[in-house]
Coordinates of C-alpha atoms in Angstrom, one line a residue:
M1 CA 0.0 0.0 0.0
F2 CA 2.9 2.3 0.6
G3 CA 4.2 1.7 -2.9
L4 CA 0.8 2.5 -4.4
D5 CA 0.6 5.8 -2.5
L6 CA 4.2 6.7 -3.6
L7 CA 3.4 6.1 -7.3
T8 CA 0.2 8.1 -7.0
R9 CA 2.1 11.1 -5.6
L10 CA 4.9 10.8 -8.1
G11 CA 2.3 10.6 -11.0
G12 CA 0.9 14.0 -9.9
R13 CA 4.2 15.8 -10.0
K14 CA 6.7 16.6 -12.7
S15 CA 9.6 14.4 -12.2
R16 CA 13.1 15.5 -13.4
R17 CA 14.1 11.8 -13.7
R18 CA 13.6 10.0 -16.9
V19 CA 10.7 7.5 -16.7
P20 CA 11.2 4.4 -18.8
V21 CA 8.8 4.0 -21.6
W22 CA 6.5 0.8 -21.3
P23 CA 5.7 -1.1 -24.5
R24 CA 2.5 -0.3 -26.1
Q25 CA -0.2 -2.8 -27.1
G26 CA 0.7 -2.5 -30.7
D27 CA 4.3 -3.5 -30.1
G28 CA 3.3 -7.1 -29.5
A29 CA 4.5 -7.1 -25.9
V30 CA 2.5 -7.8 -22.7
V31 CA 1.3 -4.5 -21.2
M32 CA 1.7 -4.4 -17.4
K33 CA 1.2 -1.3 -15.4
P34 CA 3.4 -0.6 -12.3
V35 CA 0.3 -0.6 -10.1
S36 CA -0.7 -4.2 -11.3
V37 CA 2.8 -5.5 -10.5
L38 CA 2.7 -4.2 -7.0
V39 CA -0.8 -5.8 -6.4
L40 CA 0.4 -9.1 -7.8
V41 CA 3.4 -9.1 -5.5
Q42 CA 1.2 -8.4 -2.5
V43 CA -1.2 -11.2 -3.3
L44 CA 1.7 -13.7 -3.7
G45 CA 3.2 -12.6 -0.5
S46 CA -0.1 -13.0 1.4
V47 CA -0.5 -16.5 0.0
S48 CA 3.0 -17.6 0.9
S49 CA 2.6 -16.2 4.4
Q50 CA -0.5 -18.5 5.2
P51 CA 0.5 -21.5 7.4
E52 CA 0.5 -24.8 5.8
Q53 CA -2.2 -27.3 7.0
H54 CA -0.8 -30.8 7.7
C55 CA -2.8 -34.1 7.8
P56 CA -1.6 -36.8 10.2
P57 CA -0.4 -39.9 8.3
P58 CA -3.1 -42.3 9.6
C59 CA -6.0 -40.0 8.7
E60 CA -7.7 -38.7 5.6
C61 CA -8.3 -35.0 5.4
S62 CA -10.6 -32.9 3.2
E63 CA -10.1 -29.2 3.5
S64 CA -13.1 -28.4 1.3
D65 CA -15.4 -30.5 3.5
K66 CA -13.5 -29.5 6.7
T67 CA -13.5 -33.2 7.7
V68 CA -10.8 -35.5 9.1
K69 CA -11.4 -39.3 9.1
C70 CA -9.3 -41.7 11.2
V71 CA -11.3 -44.9 10.8
N72 CA -10.1 -48.5 11.7
R73 CA -6.4 -47.5 12.2
S74 CA -5.8 -49.3 15.5
L75 CA -5.1 -45.9 17.2
S76 CA -4.6 -45.7 21.0
E77 CA -5.2 -42.0 21.0
V78 CA -6.6 -39.2 18.9
P79 CA -3.9 -38.0 16.4
R80 CA -2.1 -34.8 17.3
D81 CA -1.4 -31.8 15.0
L82 CA -4.8 -32.0 13.4
P83 CA -5.6 -29.2 10.9
A84 CA -7.2 -26.2 12.5
Y85 CA -9.9 -26.1 9.8
V86 CA -11.6 -29.3 10.9
R87 CA -15.3 -29.1 11.8
T88 CA -16.1 -32.9 11.6
L89 CA -13.7 -35.4 13.2
L90 CA -14.3 -39.1 12.8
V91 CA -12.1 -41.3 15.0
T92 CA -14.0 -44.7 15.0
G93 CA -13.1 -48.4 15.1
N94 CA -9.9 -47.9 17.1
N95 CA -8.5 -48.9 20.5
I96 CA -8.8 -45.7 22.5
T97 CA -9.8 -47.1 25.9
R98 CA -9.3 -43.9 27.9
L99 CA -10.4 -40.4 26.9
S100 CA -8.3 -37.7 28.6
Q101 CA -6.6 -34.4 27.7
D102 CA -3.5 -36.5 26.9
T103 CA -5.1 -39.2 24.7
A104 CA -7.5 -36.6 23.0
P105 CA -5.7 -33.3 22.5
L106 CA -8.7 -31.4 21.1
A107 CA -8.4 -28.0 22.8
A108 CA -6.9 -26.3 19.7
L109 CA -9.8 -27.3 17.5
T110 CA -12.0 -24.3 18.2
D111 CA -14.2 -24.9 15.1
L112 CA -14.8 -28.5 15.9
A113 CA -18.6 -29.1 15.7
T114 CA -19.0 -32.9 15.3
L115 CA -16.9 -35.5 17.1
D116 CA -17.5 -39.2 16.5
L117 CA -15.6 -41.5 18.9
S118 CA -17.8 -44.6 18.4
A119 CA -16.6 -48.2 18.5
N120 CA -13.3 -47.5 20.2
R121 CA -13.6 -49.8 23.2
L122 CA -13.8 -46.7 25.4
Q123 CA -14.0 -47.4 29.1
E124 CA -13.1 -44.1 30.9
V125 CA -13.9 -40.5 30.2
E126 CA -11.8 -38.4 32.4
P127 CA -12.3 -34.8 33.7
G128 CA -11.7 -32.0 31.1
S129 CA -11.3 -34.4 28.2
L130 CA -14.2 -32.8 26.3
A131 CA -13.9 -29.3 27.7
D132 CA -12.6 -26.1 25.9
L133 CA -14.5 -27.0 22.7
P134 CA -16.7 -23.9 22.1
G135 CA -18.0 -25.1 18.8
L136 CA -18.9 -28.7 19.7
R137 CA -22.5 -29.5 19.0
R138 CA -22.7 -33.2 18.3
L139 CA -20.9 -36.0 20.1
D140 CA -21.2 -39.8 19.4
L141 CA -19.8 -42.3 21.9
S142 CA -21.9 -45.2 20.8
D143 CA -20.7 -48.8 20.8
N144 CA -18.3 -48.5 23.6
R145 CA -18.3 -49.9 27.2
I146 CA -17.9 -46.9 29.4
S147 CA -17.6 -47.8 33.1
R148 CA -16.5 -44.4 34.4
F149 CA -17.8 -41.0 33.1
S150 CA -16.6 -38.0 35.1
S151 CA -19.1 -35.2 35.9
L152 CA -16.3 -32.8 34.9
S153 CA -15.7 -34.2 31.4
F154 CA -17.5 -31.3 29.7
G155 CA -16.4 -28.5 31.9
A156 CA -18.9 -25.8 32.7
G157 CA -21.7 -24.8 30.3
S158 CA -20.9 -27.1 27.4
P159 CA -22.6 -26.0 24.1
L160 CA -23.3 -29.7 23.2
A161 CA -26.7 -30.2 21.6
A162 CA -26.8 -33.9 20.7
L163 CA -25.2 -36.8 22.6
Q164 CA -25.4 -40.4 21.4
L165 CA -24.6 -43.2 23.9
N166 CA -26.2 -46.1 22.2
R167 CA -24.8 -49.4 23.4
A168 CA -22.1 -47.5 25.2
V169 CA -22.7 -47.5 29.0
H170 CA -21.9 -50.3 31.4
N171 CA -24.9 -49.5 33.7
E172 CA -27.2 -46.7 34.5
S173 CA -25.2 -45.5 37.5
V174 CA -22.4 -44.4 35.2
L175 CA -24.6 -41.6 33.8
T176 CA -26.0 -40.3 37.1
S177 CA -23.2 -37.8 37.9
V178 CA -22.6 -36.4 34.4
L179 CA -26.3 -35.9 33.6
R180 CA -27.1 -34.3 36.9
S181 CA -24.0 -32.1 36.9
G182 CA -25.8 -29.3 35.0
A183 CA -23.0 -29.0 32.4
L184 CA -25.3 -30.3 29.6
S185 CA -28.1 -27.9 30.1
S186 CA -28.0 -27.0 26.3
L187 CA -28.6 -30.7 25.3
S188 CA -31.6 -31.1 23.1
S189 CA -31.1 -34.8 21.9
L190 CA -30.1 -37.7 24.0
E191 CA -29.9 -41.3 22.8
L192 CA -29.5 -44.2 25.3
S193 CA -30.8 -47.2 23.3
G194 CA -29.4 -50.7 23.7
N195 CA -27.7 -50.3 27.1
R196 CA -29.6 -53.0 29.0
F197 CA -30.9 -50.7 31.6
L198 CA -33.2 -52.4 34.2
Y199 CA -33.9 -49.3 36.3
L200 CA -33.4 -45.5 36.0
P201 CA -33.1 -43.4 39.2
Q202 CA -35.6 -40.6 39.9
G203 CA -34.8 -37.2 38.4
L204 CA -32.0 -38.5 36.2
F205 CA -32.9 -36.0 33.5
A206 CA -33.9 -33.1 35.7
A207 CA -30.8 -31.1 34.8
L208 CA -31.6 -31.2 31.0
P209 CA -34.3 -28.6 30.7
N210 CA -33.8 -28.1 26.9
L211 CA -34.1 -31.8 26.0
V212 CA -36.4 -32.3 23.0
H213 CA -35.7 -35.9 22.0
L214 CA -35.0 -38.8 24.4
S215 CA -34.5 -42.4 23.3
L216 CA -34.5 -45.2 25.8
R217 CA -35.3 -47.9 23.2
D218 CA -34.2 -51.5 23.3
N219 CA -33.4 -51.7 27.1
Y220 CA -34.7 -54.0 29.8
L221 CA -36.8 -51.4 31.7
V222 CA -39.6 -53.1 33.7
G223 CA -41.0 -49.8 35.2
L224 CA -40.4 -46.1 35.4
P225 CA -40.3 -44.2 38.7
A226 CA -42.3 -41.1 39.4
G227 CA -40.2 -38.0 38.9
L228 CA -38.0 -39.5 36.1
F229 CA -39.2 -36.9 33.5
V230 CA -39.6 -33.9 35.8
N231 CA -38.5 -30.6 34.4
L232 CA -38.5 -31.8 30.8
T233 CA -40.9 -29.0 29.6
Q234 CA -39.4 -28.9 26.1
L235 CA -39.6 -32.7 25.5
R236 CA -41.4 -33.6 22.2
T237 CA -40.4 -37.2 21.5
L238 CA -39.8 -40.1 24.0
D239 CA -39.0 -43.5 22.7
L240 CA -39.7 -46.4 25.2
S241 CA -40.1 -49.2 22.6
D242 CA -38.6 -52.6 22.9
N243 CA -38.4 -52.7 26.7
S244 CA -40.1 -54.9 29.3
L245 CA -42.6 -52.4 30.6
R246 CA -45.5 -54.1 32.4
R247 CA -47.4 -51.0 33.5
L248 CA -47.0 -47.2 33.7
R249 CA -48.1 -45.3 36.8
N250 CA -50.1 -42.0 36.7
G251 CA -47.3 -40.3 38.6
T252 CA -44.9 -41.0 35.7
L253 CA -47.4 -39.9 33.1
R254 CA -48.1 -36.6 34.9
D255 CA -44.5 -35.5 34.5
L256 CA -44.6 -35.6 30.7
P257 CA -45.4 -32.3 29.0
R258 CA -48.5 -32.0 26.8
G259 CA -47.8 -32.6 23.1
V260 CA -45.0 -35.2 23.6
L261 CA -45.1 -38.2 21.2
L262 CA -44.6 -41.4 23.2
N263 CA -43.5 -44.6 21.5
L264 CA -44.5 -47.6 23.6
A265 CA -44.3 -50.4 21.0
S266 CA -43.0 -53.9 21.9
N267 CA -43.4 -54.0 25.6
A268 CA -44.7 -56.8 27.9
W269 CA -48.0 -55.3 29.2
R270 CA -49.6 -57.2 32.1
C271 CA -53.4 -56.6 31.8
D272 CA -54.6 -56.8 35.4
C273 CA -56.5 -54.4 37.7
E274 CA -53.3 -52.4 38.3
L275 CA -53.4 -51.3 34.6
E276 CA -56.8 -49.7 34.9
E277 CA -55.5 -46.1 35.2
F278 CA -53.1 -46.5 32.3
V279 CA -55.7 -48.1 30.1
S280 CA -58.1 -45.2 30.8
W281 CA -55.4 -42.6 30.1
L282 CA -54.4 -44.5 26.9
K283 CA -57.9 -44.5 25.4
E284 CA -58.1 -40.7 25.8
T285 CA -54.6 -39.4 25.0
P286 CA -53.3 -38.5 21.5
M287 CA -49.7 -38.7 22.7
V288 CA -49.2 -42.4 21.8
P289 CA -49.1 -42.9 18.0
G290 CA -50.1 -46.5 17.0
K291 CA -51.6 -47.2 20.4
E292 CA -54.0 -49.7 18.8
Q293 CA -51.0 -52.0 18.3
L294 CA -50.2 -52.3 22.0
L295 CA -51.2 -55.8 23.1
C296 CA -51.4 -57.6 26.4
T297 CA -48.8 -60.2 27.2
D298 CA -50.4 -61.9 30.2
P299 CA -52.4 -63.3 31.9
Q300 CA -53.1 -66.1 29.5
D301 CA -56.8 -65.3 28.9
M302 CA -55.9 -61.7 27.9
R303 CA -52.9 -62.5 25.7
N304 CA -52.8 -60.5 22.4
V305 CA -55.8 -58.3 23.4
S306 CA -55.4 -54.7 22.4
L307 CA -55.1 -52.3 25.4
V308 CA -57.4 -49.7 23.9
G309 CA -60.0 -52.4 23.3
I310 CA -60.1 -53.7 26.9
N311 CA -63.2 -53.1 29.0
I312 CA -62.1 -51.9 32.5
S313 CA -64.4 -54.6 34.0
D314 CA -62.2 -57.3 32.3
L315 CA -59.1 -56.3 34.3
K316 CA -59.1 -58.6 37.3
C317 CA -56.9 -59.1 40.3
S318 CA -57.6 -62.8 40.9
D319 CA -54.1 -63.8 39.8
S320 CA -51.5 -62.1 41.8
D321 CA -48.2 -61.0 40.5
D322 CA -45.7 -63.8 40.0
L323 CA -43.0 -62.1 42.1
S324 CA -45.5 -61.5 45.0
S325 CA -46.6 -65.1 44.9
L326 CA -43.0 -66.3 45.0
Q327 CA -42.2 -64.1 47.9
T328 CA -45.3 -65.3 49.8
S329 CA -44.2 -68.9 49.2
Y330 CA -40.8 -68.3 50.6
V331 CA -42.2 -66.6 53.7
F332 CA -44.6 -69.5 54.3
L333 CA -41.8 -72.0 53.9
G334 CA -39.7 -70.2 56.4
I335 CA -42.5 -70.1 59.0
V336 CA -43.1 -73.8 58.6
L337 CA -39.4 -74.7 59.1
A338 CA -39.2 -72.4 62.1
L339 CA -42.2 -74.2 63.7
I340 CA -40.7 -77.6 63.1
G341 CA -37.5 -76.5 64.7
L342 CA -39.3 -75.2 67.8
I343 CA -41.2 -78.5 68.2
F344 CA -38.0 -80.5 67.9
L345 CA -36.3 -78.4 70.6
L346 CA -39.4 -78.7 72.8
V347 CA -39.4 -82.5 72.5
L348 CA -35.7 -82.6 73.5
Y349 CA -36.3 -80.4 76.5
L350 CA -39.2 -82.5 77.8
N351 CA -37.3 -85.8 77.4
R352 CA -34.0 -84.4 78.7
K353 CA -33.7 -86.9 81.7
G354 CA -34.4 -89.9 79.6
I355 CA -32.0 -88.8 76.9
K356 CA -29.3 -88.1 79.6
K357 CA -29.8 -91.7 81.1
W358 CA -29.6 -93.2 77.6
I359 CA -26.4 -91.4 76.9
Y360 CA -24.9 -92.6 80.2
N361 CA -25.8 -96.2 79.5
I362 CA -24.2 -96.1 76.1
R363 CA -21.0 -94.6 77.7
D364 CA -20.9 -97.3 80.3
A365 CA -21.3 -100.1 77.7
C366 CA -18.6 -98.7 75.6
R367 CA -16.3 -98.4 78.7
D368 CA -16.9 -102.1 79.7
H369 CA -16.2 -103.2 76.1
M370 CA -13.0 -101.3 75.9
E371 CA -11.8 -102.6 79.3
G372 CA -12.3 -106.2 78.1
Y373 CA -10.1 -105.5 75.1
H374 CA -7.5 -103.9 77.3
Y375 CA -7.3 -106.9 79.6
R376 CA -6.9 -109.4 76.8
Y377 CA -4.2 -107.2 75.3
E378 CA -2.2 -107.3 78.6
I379 CA -2.4 -111.1 78.9
N380 CA -1.3 -111.7 75.3
A381 CA 1.6 -109.3 75.7
D382 CA 3.1 -111.2 78.8
P383 CA 4.7 -114.6 77.8
R384 CA 4.4 -115.8 81.4
L385 CA 0.6 -115.5 81.1
T386 CA 0.3 -117.2 77.8
N387 CA -0.7 -120.6 79.3
L388 CA -3.1 -118.9 81.6
S389 CA -4.7 -117.2 78.8
S390 CA -5.1 -120.5 76.9
S391 CA -6.6 -122.3 80.0
L392 CA -9.0 -119.3 80.4
D393 CA -10.1 -119.7 76.8
V394 CA -10.7 -123.4 77.4

């Protein structure tokens, strides 16, 4: 820019120096003005001054798509010196068992928006390992076996909007601290399918007020506690299909906001009198698409009957729950065994004198028998008494 200003000033004055004559267009030469030369030099200088972006050898990089792929490379950590332009990072199918600031140096990737760490045999997510990522919106940790997930993994106020943990968590207690920490308050989508959950603690999702989509599909849930979905005022879709749900309580249903779409397909509904409230709610609500396909699993006389087609009077309590029956049987057996034991002790106490006399008689008989054996042994052991022993035998 300084050269351009100087030429402009010199052009407006009469210079005493002799200015070289540039070839004209008719002379057959390329015409190039001094100003154009300076501009070209500046452009070339700016291009050469830009830092060169390197791609780690195990990965495939695309600057146009702003994507880096490190798939099935047997990596034990996330590659270092990743290009700064990356917005989508795929590190899948490797052997990264521990996620920490050392094994996942991601702090320099300020534009990173999507991070896929699925199928890495991941077991531990340490504090700060996913912090300092102001652009992170989507995280996929599916198909791992996480047994430790620190509540400080995301730092404070993570911008994360979508978290996928399908077939990734060892048990439900692993998620308690991180979901209740408040760091994921911006989360709008959470997927927890295929984790074999049997039970979810009360208020597990209470610190996720912006959650819109929640998937608990393909688990082993047999029931849902009241207060599980409290504070989820923005929830619009809830997937509870392919579980082992036998009934839903009114307390659980009251926590759901109006307008949520509830998927309850493929569950083991037990159609007895305890299902009356749920059946009445199901017949009136528009929140369950395909509710006509929900069928009873037991008792036997109600099998494959549609829940919305059941008459409330048909729901009977004559057959108690299998678990309650089993517990009652064990209690009854324990009482019977205790009574038998008390009777046996009572008989022993009443006959204590006769039992004592009988024991003494056995002891005396054994003593006399042993003394006879001892006397015969002494006679046989003394040669002088051998003849006496023979005469005694005769």
